Tab-separated table of C-alpha atoms and ligand atoms in Angstrom:
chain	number	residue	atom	x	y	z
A	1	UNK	CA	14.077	-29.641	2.695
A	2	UNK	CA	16.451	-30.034	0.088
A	3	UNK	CA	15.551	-26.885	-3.048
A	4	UNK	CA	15.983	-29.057	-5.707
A	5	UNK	CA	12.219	-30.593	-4.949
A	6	UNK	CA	9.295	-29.229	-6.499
A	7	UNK	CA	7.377	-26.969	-3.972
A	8	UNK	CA	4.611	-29.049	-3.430
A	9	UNK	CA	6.691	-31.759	-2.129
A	10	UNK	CA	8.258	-29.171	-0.165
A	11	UNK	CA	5.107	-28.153	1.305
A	12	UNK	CA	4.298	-31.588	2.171
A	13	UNK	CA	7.276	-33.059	3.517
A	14	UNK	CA	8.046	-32.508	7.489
A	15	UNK	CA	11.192	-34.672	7.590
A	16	UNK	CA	13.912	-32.479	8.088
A	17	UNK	CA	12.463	-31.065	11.506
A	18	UNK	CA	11.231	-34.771	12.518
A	19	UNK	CA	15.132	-35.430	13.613
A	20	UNK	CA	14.184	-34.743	17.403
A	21	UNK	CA	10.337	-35.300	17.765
A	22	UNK	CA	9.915	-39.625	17.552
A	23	UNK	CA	9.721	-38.988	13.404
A	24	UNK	CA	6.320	-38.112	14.541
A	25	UNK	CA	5.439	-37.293	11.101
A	26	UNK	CA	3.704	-34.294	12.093
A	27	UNK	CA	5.950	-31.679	13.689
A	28	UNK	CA	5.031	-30.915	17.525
A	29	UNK	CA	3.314	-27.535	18.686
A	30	UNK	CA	6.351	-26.020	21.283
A	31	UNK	CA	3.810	-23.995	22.805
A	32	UNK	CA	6.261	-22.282	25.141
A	33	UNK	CA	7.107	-18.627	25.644
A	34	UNK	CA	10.385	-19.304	26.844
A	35	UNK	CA	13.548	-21.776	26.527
A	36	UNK	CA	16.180	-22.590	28.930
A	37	UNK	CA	20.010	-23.307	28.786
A	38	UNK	CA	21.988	-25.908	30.928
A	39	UNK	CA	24.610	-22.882	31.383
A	40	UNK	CA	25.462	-19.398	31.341
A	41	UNK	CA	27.613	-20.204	28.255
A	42	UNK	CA	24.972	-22.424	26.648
A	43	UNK	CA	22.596	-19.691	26.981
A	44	UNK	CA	24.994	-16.608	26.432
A	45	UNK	CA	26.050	-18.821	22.513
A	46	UNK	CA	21.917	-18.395	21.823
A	47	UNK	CA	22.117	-14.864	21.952
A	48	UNK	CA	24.710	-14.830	19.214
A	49	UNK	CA	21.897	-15.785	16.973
A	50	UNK	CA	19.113	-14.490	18.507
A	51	UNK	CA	17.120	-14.620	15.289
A	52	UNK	CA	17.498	-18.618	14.830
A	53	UNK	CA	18.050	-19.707	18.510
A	54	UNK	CA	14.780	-19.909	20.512
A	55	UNK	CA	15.271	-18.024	23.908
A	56	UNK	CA	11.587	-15.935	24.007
A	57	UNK	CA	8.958	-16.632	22.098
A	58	UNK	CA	8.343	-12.903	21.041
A	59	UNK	CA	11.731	-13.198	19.541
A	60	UNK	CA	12.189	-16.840	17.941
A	61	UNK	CA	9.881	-20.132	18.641
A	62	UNK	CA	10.760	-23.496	16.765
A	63	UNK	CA	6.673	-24.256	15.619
A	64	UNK	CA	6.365	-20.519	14.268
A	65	UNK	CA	10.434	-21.028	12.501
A	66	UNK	CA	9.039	-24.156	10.438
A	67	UNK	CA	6.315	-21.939	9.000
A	68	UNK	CA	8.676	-19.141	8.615
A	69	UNK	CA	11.293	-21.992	6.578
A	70	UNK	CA	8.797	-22.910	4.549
A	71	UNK	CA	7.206	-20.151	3.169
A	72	UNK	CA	10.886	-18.548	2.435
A	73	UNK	CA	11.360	-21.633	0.713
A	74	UNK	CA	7.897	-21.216	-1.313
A	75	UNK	CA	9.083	-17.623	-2.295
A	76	UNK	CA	12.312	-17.897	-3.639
A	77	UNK	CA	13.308	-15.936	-0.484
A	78	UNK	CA	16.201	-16.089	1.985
A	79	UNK	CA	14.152	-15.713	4.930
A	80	UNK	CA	10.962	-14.934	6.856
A	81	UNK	CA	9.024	-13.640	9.221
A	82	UNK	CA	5.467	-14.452	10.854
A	83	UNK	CA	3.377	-12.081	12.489
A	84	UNK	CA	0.113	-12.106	14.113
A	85	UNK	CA	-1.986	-11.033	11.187
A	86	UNK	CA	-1.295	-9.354	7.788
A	87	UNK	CA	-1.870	-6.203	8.957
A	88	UNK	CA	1.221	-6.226	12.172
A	89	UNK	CA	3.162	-7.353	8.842
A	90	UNK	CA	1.973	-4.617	6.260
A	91	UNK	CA	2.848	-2.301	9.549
A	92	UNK	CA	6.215	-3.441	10.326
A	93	UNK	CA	6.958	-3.427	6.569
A	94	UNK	CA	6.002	0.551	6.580
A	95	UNK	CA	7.494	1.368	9.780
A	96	UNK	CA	10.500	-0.227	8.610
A	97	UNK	CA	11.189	1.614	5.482
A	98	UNK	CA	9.643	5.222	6.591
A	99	UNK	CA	10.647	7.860	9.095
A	100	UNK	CA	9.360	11.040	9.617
A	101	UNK	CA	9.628	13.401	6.688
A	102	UNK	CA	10.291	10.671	4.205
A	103	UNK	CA	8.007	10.361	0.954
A	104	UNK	CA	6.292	6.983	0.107
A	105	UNK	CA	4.578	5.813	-3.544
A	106	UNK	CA	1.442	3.634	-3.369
A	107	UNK	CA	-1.713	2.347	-5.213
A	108	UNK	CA	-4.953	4.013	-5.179
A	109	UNK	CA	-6.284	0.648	-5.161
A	110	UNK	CA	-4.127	-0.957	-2.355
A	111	UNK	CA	-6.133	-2.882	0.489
A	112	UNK	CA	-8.253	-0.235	2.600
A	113	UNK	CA	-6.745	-0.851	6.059
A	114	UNK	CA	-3.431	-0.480	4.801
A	115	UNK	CA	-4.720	3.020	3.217
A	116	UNK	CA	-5.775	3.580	6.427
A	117	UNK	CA	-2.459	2.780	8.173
A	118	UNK	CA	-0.650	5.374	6.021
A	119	UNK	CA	-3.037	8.523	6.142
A	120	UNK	CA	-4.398	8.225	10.055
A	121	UNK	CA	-1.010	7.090	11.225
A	122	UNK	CA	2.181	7.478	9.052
A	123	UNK	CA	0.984	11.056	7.507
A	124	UNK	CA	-1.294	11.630	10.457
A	125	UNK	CA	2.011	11.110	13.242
A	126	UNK	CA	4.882	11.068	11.350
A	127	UNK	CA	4.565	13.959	8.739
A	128	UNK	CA	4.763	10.980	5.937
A	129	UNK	CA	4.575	12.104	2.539
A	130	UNK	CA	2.048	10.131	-0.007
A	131	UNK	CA	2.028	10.253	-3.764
A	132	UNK	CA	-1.237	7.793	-4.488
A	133	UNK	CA	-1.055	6.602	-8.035
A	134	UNK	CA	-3.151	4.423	-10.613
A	135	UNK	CA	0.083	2.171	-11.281
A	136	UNK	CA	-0.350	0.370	-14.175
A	137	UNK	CA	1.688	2.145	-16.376
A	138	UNK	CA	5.614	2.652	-14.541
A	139	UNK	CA	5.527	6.311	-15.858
A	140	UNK	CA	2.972	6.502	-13.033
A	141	UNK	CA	5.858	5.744	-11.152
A	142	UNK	CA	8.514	7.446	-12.161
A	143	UNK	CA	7.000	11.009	-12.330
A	144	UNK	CA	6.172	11.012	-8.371
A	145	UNK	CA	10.134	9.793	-7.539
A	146	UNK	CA	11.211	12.641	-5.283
A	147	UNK	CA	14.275	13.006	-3.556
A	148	UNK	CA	13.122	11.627	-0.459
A	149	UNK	CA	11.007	8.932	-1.407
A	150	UNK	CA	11.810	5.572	0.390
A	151	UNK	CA	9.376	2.871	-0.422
A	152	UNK	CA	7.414	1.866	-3.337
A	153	UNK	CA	4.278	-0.145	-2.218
A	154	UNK	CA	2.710	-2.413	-4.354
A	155	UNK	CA	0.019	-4.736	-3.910
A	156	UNK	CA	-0.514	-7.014	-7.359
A	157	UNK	CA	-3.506	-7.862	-8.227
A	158	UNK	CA	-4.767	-4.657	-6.185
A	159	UNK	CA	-7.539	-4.854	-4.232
A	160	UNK	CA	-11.167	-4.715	-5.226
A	161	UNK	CA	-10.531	-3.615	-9.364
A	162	UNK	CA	-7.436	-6.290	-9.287
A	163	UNK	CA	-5.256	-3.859	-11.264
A	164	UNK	CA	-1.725	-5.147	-11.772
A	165	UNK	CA	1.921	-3.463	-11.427
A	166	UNK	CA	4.927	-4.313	-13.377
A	167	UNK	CA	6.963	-5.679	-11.049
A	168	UNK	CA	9.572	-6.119	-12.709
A	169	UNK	CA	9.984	-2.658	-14.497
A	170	UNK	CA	9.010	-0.977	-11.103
A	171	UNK	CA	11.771	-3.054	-9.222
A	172	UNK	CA	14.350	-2.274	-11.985
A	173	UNK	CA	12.832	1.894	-11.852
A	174	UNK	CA	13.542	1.423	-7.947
A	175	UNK	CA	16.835	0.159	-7.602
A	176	UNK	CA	18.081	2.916	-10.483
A	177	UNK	CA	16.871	5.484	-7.278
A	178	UNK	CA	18.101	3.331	-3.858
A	179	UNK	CA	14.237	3.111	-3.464
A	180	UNK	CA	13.231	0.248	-1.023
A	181	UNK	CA	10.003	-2.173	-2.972
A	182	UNK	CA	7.427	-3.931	-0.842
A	183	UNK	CA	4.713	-6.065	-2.712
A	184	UNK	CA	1.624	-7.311	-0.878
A	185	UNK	CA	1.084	-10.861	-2.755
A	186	UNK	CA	-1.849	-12.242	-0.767
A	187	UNK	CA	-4.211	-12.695	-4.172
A	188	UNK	CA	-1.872	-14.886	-5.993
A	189	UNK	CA	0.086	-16.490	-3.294
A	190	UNK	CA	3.718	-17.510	-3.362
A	191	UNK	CA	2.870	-20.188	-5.535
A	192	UNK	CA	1.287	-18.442	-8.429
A	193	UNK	CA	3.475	-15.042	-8.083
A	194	UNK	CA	7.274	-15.036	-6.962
A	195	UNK	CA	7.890	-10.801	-6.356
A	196	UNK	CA	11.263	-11.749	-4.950
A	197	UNK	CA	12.496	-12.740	-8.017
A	198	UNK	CA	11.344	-10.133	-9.737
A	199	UNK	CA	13.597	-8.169	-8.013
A	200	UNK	CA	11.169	-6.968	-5.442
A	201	UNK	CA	12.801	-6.365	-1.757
A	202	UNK	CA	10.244	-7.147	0.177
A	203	UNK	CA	7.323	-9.606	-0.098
A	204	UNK	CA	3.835	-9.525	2.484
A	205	UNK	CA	1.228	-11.972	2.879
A	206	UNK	CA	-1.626	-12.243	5.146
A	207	UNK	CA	-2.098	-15.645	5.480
A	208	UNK	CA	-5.108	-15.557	6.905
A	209	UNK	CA	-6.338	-15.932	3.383
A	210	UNK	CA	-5.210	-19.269	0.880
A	211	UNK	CA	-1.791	-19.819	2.855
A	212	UNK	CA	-4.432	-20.500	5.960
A	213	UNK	CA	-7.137	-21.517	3.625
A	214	UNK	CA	-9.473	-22.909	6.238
A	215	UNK	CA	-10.568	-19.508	7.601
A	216	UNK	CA	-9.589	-20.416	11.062
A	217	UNK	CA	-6.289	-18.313	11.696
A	218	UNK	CA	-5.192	-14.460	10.966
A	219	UNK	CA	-1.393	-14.293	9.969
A	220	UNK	CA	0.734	-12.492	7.955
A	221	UNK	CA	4.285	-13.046	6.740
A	222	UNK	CA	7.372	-11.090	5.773
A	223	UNK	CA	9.818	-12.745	3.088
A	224	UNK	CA	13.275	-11.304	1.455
A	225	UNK	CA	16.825	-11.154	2.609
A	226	UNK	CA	18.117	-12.385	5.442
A	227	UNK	CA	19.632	-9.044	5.872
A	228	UNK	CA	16.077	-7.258	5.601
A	229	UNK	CA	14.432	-9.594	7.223
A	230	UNK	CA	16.924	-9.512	10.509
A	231	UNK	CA	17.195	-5.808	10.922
A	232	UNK	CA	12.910	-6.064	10.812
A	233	UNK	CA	13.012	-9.060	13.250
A	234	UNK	CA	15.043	-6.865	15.803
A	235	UNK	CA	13.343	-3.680	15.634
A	236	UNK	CA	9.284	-3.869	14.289
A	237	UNK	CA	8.929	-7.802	15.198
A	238	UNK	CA	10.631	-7.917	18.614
A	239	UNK	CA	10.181	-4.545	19.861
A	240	UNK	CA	5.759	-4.300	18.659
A	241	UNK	CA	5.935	-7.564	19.364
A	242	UNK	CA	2.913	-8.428	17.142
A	243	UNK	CA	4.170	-11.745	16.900
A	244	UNK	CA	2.734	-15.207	15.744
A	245	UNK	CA	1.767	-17.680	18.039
A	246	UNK	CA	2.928	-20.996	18.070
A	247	UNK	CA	-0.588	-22.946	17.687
A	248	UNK	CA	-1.337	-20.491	14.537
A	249	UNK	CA	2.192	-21.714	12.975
A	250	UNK	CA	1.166	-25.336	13.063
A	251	UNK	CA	-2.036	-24.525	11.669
A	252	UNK	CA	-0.502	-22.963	8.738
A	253	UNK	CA	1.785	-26.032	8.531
A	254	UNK	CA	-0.740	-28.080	8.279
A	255	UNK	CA	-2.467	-25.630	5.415
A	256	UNK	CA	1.079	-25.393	3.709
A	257	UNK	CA	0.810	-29.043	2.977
A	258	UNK	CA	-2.466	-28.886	0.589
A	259	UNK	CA	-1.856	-25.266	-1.131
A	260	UNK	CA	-0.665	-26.513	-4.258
A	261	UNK	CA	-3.762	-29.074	-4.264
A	262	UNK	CA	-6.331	-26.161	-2.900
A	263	UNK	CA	-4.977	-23.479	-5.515
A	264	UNK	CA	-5.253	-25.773	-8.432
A	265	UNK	CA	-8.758	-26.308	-7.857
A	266	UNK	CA	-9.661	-22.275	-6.372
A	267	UNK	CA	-8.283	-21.486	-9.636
A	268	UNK	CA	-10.281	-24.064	-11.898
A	269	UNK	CA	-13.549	-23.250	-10.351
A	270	UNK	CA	-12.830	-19.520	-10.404
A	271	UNK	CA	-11.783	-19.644	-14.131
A	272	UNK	CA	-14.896	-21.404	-15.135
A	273	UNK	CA	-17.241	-18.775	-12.717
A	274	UNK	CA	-15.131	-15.626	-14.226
A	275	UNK	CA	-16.224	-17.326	-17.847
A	276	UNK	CA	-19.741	-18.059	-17.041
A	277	UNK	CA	-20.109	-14.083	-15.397
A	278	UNK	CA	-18.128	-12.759	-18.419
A	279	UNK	CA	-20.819	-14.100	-21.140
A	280	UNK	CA	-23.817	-13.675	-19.092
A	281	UNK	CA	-26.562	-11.165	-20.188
A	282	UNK	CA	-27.112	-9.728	-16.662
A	283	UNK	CA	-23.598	-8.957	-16.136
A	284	UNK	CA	-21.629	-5.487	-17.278
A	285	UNK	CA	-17.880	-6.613	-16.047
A	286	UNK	CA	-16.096	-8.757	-14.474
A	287	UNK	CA	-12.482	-7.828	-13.048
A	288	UNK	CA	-10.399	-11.715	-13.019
A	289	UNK	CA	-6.920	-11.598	-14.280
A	290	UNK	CA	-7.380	-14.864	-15.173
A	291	UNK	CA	-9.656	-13.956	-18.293
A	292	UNK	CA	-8.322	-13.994	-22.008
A	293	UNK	CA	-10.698	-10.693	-22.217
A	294	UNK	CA	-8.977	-8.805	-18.819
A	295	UNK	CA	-7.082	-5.501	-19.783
A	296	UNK	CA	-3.677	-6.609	-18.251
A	297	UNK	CA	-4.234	-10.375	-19.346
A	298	UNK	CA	-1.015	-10.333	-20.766
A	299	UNK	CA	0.941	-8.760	-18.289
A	300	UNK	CA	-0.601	-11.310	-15.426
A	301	UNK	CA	0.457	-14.256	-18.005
A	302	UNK	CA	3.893	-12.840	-18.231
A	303	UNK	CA	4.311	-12.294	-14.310
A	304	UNK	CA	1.970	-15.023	-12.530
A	305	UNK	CA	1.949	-18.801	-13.266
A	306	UNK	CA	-1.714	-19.678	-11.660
A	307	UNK	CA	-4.892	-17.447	-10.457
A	308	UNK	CA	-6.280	-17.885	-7.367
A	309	UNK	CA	-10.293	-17.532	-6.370
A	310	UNK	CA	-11.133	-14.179	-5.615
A	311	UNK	CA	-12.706	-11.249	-8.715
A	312	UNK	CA	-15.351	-8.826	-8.500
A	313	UNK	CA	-18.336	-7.921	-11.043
A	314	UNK	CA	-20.817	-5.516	-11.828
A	315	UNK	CA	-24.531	-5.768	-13.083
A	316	UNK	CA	-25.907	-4.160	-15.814
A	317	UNK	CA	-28.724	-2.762	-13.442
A	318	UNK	CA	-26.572	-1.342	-10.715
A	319	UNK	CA	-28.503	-0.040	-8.005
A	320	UNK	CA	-27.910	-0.626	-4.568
A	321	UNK	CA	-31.359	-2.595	-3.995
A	322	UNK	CA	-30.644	-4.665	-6.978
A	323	UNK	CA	-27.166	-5.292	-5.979
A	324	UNK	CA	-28.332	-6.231	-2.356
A	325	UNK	CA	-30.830	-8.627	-4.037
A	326	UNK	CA	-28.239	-10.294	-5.533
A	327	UNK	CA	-26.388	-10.520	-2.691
A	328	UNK	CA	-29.372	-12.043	-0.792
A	329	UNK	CA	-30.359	-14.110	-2.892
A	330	UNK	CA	-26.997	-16.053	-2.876
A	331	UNK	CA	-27.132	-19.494	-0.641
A	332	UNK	CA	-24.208	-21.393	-1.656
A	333	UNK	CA	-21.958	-17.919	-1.546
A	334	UNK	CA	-22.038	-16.818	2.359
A	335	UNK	CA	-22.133	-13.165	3.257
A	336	UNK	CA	-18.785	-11.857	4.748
A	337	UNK	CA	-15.597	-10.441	4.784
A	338	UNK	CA	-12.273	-11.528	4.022
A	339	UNK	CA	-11.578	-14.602	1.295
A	340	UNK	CA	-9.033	-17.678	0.213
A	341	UNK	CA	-10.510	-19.821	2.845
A	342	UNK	CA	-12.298	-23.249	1.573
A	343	UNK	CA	-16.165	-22.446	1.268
A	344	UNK	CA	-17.040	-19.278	-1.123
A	345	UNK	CA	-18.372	-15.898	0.145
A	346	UNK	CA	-19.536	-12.928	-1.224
A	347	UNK	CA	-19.045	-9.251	-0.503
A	348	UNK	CA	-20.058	-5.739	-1.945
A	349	UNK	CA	-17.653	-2.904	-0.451
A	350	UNK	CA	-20.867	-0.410	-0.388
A	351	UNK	CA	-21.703	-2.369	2.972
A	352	UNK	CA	-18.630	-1.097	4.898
A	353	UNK	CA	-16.667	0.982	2.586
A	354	UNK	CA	-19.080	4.216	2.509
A	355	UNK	CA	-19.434	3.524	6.180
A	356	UNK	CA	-15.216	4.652	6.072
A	357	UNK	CA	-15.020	6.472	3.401
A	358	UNK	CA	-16.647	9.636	1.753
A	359	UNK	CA	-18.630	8.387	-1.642
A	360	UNK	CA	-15.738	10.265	-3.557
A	361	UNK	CA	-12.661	8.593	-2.110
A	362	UNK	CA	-14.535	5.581	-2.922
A	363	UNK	CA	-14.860	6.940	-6.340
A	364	UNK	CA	-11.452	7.506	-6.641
A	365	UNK	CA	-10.188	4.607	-5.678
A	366	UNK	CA	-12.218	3.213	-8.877
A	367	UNK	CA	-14.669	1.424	-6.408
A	368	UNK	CA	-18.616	2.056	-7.549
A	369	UNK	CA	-21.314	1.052	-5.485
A	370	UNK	CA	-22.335	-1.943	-7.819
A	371	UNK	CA	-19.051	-3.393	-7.083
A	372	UNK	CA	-20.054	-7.176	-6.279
A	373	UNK	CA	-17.001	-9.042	-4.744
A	374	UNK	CA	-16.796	-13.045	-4.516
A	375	UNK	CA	-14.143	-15.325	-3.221
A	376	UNK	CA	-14.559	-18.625	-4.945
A	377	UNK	CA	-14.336	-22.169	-2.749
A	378	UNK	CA	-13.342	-25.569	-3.139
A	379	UNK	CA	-17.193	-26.672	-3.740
A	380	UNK	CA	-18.298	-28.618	-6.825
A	381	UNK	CA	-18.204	-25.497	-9.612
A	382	UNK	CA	-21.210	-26.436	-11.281
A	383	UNK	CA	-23.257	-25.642	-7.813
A	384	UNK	CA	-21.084	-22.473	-7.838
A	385	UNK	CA	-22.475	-21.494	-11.386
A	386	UNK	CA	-26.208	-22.289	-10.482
A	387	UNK	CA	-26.560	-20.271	-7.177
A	388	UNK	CA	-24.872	-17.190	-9.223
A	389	UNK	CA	-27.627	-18.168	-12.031
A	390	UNK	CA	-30.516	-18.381	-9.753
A	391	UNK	CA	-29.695	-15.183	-8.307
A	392	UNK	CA	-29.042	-13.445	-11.095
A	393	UNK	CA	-32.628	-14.437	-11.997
A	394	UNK	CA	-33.901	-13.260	-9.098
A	395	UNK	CA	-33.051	-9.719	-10.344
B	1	PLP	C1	-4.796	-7.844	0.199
B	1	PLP	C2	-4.807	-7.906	1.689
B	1	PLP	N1	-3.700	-7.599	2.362
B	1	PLP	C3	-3.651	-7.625	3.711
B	1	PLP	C4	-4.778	-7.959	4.449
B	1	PLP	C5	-4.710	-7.913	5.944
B	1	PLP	O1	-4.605	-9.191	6.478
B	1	PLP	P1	-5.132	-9.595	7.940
B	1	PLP	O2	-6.625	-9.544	7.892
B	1	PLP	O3	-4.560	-10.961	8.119
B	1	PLP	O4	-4.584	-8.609	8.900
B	1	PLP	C6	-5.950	-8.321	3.783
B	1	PLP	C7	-7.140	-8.732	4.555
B	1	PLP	O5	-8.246	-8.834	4.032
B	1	PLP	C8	-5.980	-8.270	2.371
B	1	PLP	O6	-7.096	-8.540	1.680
């Protein structure tokens, strides 16, 4: 689709890749693992470009490439990659950019598994070095560049606190040292946030979250250069082979084609929640970098053009028992993990994160036990507002 549209038309609009299929005006699922060639030559010319010819579907599949033109095309980026959840992507980014020995900069605050990923398996196997820092101020940066530090990893709004980087100061820091930058940019989408532009090397999704946005498929996406992206697609992609399946790339197809609709209204009902929690009585915080009164409001302005659904809070009477009233006193906001889908949940990360973490590595990672976490839905806000009201009486 031609670049000069706006994105949501791009998102939309399956015309280009009707050529072949009837002008069925959706695209067809080729649910095949492989393809076959009417010659030796024929099939010797597809190796050439093993990256855009289909010949395996661990390698290239025409369903999963739509997806993968798509969201490039969302992200300002030359190309991308799908993979079978965000987590074979945040892996294939890491394992890309580290070897053994090498020294990597993250966020205190970056999502847990990925946490996990670098201290029980990069540090833990492959003698990884790991300077954790606070990151909102680029000094935090700059005074852990060593010599052999290889990767910056960011993740914008960060998890849980929603703490943001500047990108573009940290990208500019990072090319001054030949250091490689990978963003995780699930929160805002690549409608909201464009990292590539930036200057940031490498962007990550999962889309199992608002790209999805039905909460019936985990994905997760690679975008950047075509050089990046083709060196990753030969070695972590085709070799892990944690790669997307062909029914979860229509799926997200058919997602791409209401994300500008869906984010417009996650991020009206979530503003209007993140007010009504911010001048409530009951309520001691509430972390949204979409509110005037947020720390980095201006920063998020300056870098992000939309917010999406998901902030935490605290109550002014914080313990536990409270905090798990709260919770179950809910109806509207369902109990459970993950977020960006249509209908709104709720989560506290005292239910699993002390169960993986010692009470101070939570505590240093900002978390506190009164942490309450909600992704907001596509449901009419005002019912939002009075389930959080009700419960909040109920306490
Ligand atoms: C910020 C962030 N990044 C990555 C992931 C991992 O994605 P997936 O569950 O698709 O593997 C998640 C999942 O919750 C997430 O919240």
């Amino acid at each position: 689709m031609d670049d000069t549209f706006h994105s949501d038309t791009q998102m939309v609009s399956d015309v280009q890749q009707n050529t072949d299929s009837f002008g069925a005006v959706v695209p067809p699922i080729y649910q095949n693992s492989l393809f076959t060639f009417d010659s030796w030559q024929a099939i010797e010319h597809a190796f050439e470009d093993k990256v855009n010819n289909p010949i395996y579907t661990r390698g290239t599949n025409p369903t999963v490439r739509m997806a993968e033109q798509k969201l490039a095309q969302l992200a300002h980026g030359e190309t991308a990659k799908l993979f079978a959840s965000g987590m074979a992507a945040v892996s294939a980014a890491m394992l890309h950019f580290l070897s053994a020995g090498d020294h990597l900069i993250t966020l205190k605050n970056t999502y847990g598994p990925s946490i996990s990923l670098i201290n029980d398996f990069l540090i833990a196997k492959f003698n990884i070095e790991v300077s954790y820092v606070d990151g909102t101020d680029v000094e935090d940066f700059k005074k852990h560049i060593r010599p052999n530090t290889k990767l910056i990893y960011l993740e914008s709004p960060s998890s849980v606190v929603f703490k943001l980087q500047d990108l573009a100061a940290i990208a500019k820091l990072a090319k001054k040292h030949q250091i490689a930058t990978a963003m995780d940019n699930t929160w805002a989408t690549p409608l909201f946030q464009k990292p590539l532009s930036l200057g940031i090397d490498l962007e990550i999704h999962s889309c199992s979250k608002y790209l999805g946005g039905h909460s019936d498929i985990i994905a997760g996406v690679l975008i950047g250069s075509e050089q990046l992206l083709n060196a990753i697609h030969f070695r972590e992609y085709e070799l892990l082979g944690a790669k997307m399946a062909p029914m979860e790339a229509w799926f997200l197809l058919r997602s791409l084609r209401t994300l500008s609709l869906r984010m417009e209204k996650h991020q009206q009902n979530a503003l209007k929640v993140a007010n009504f929690l911010h001048q409530h009585d009951g309520i001691e915080k509430v972390n949204y970098p979409g509110l005037v009164s947020f720390p980095q409001y201006k920063l998020a302005n300056k870098q992000m053009t939309g917010y999406s659904g998901l902030m935490s809070f605290q109550l002014k009477t914080c313990t536990l028992t409270q905090v798990k009233l709260f919770v179950n006193s809910l109806q509207l906001f369902q109990i459970g993990v993950s977020w960006g889908g249509h209908e709104s949940l709720v989560y506290a990360p005292a239910i699993s994160g002390l169960k993986e973490q010692s009470a101070e590595q939570f505590e240093q990672m900002g978390i506190s036990t009164s942490d309450i976490r909600i992704s907001v839905g596509l449901e009419n806000v005002e019912d939002l507002i009075a389930d959080l009201d009700n419960a909040l009486q109920a306490i």
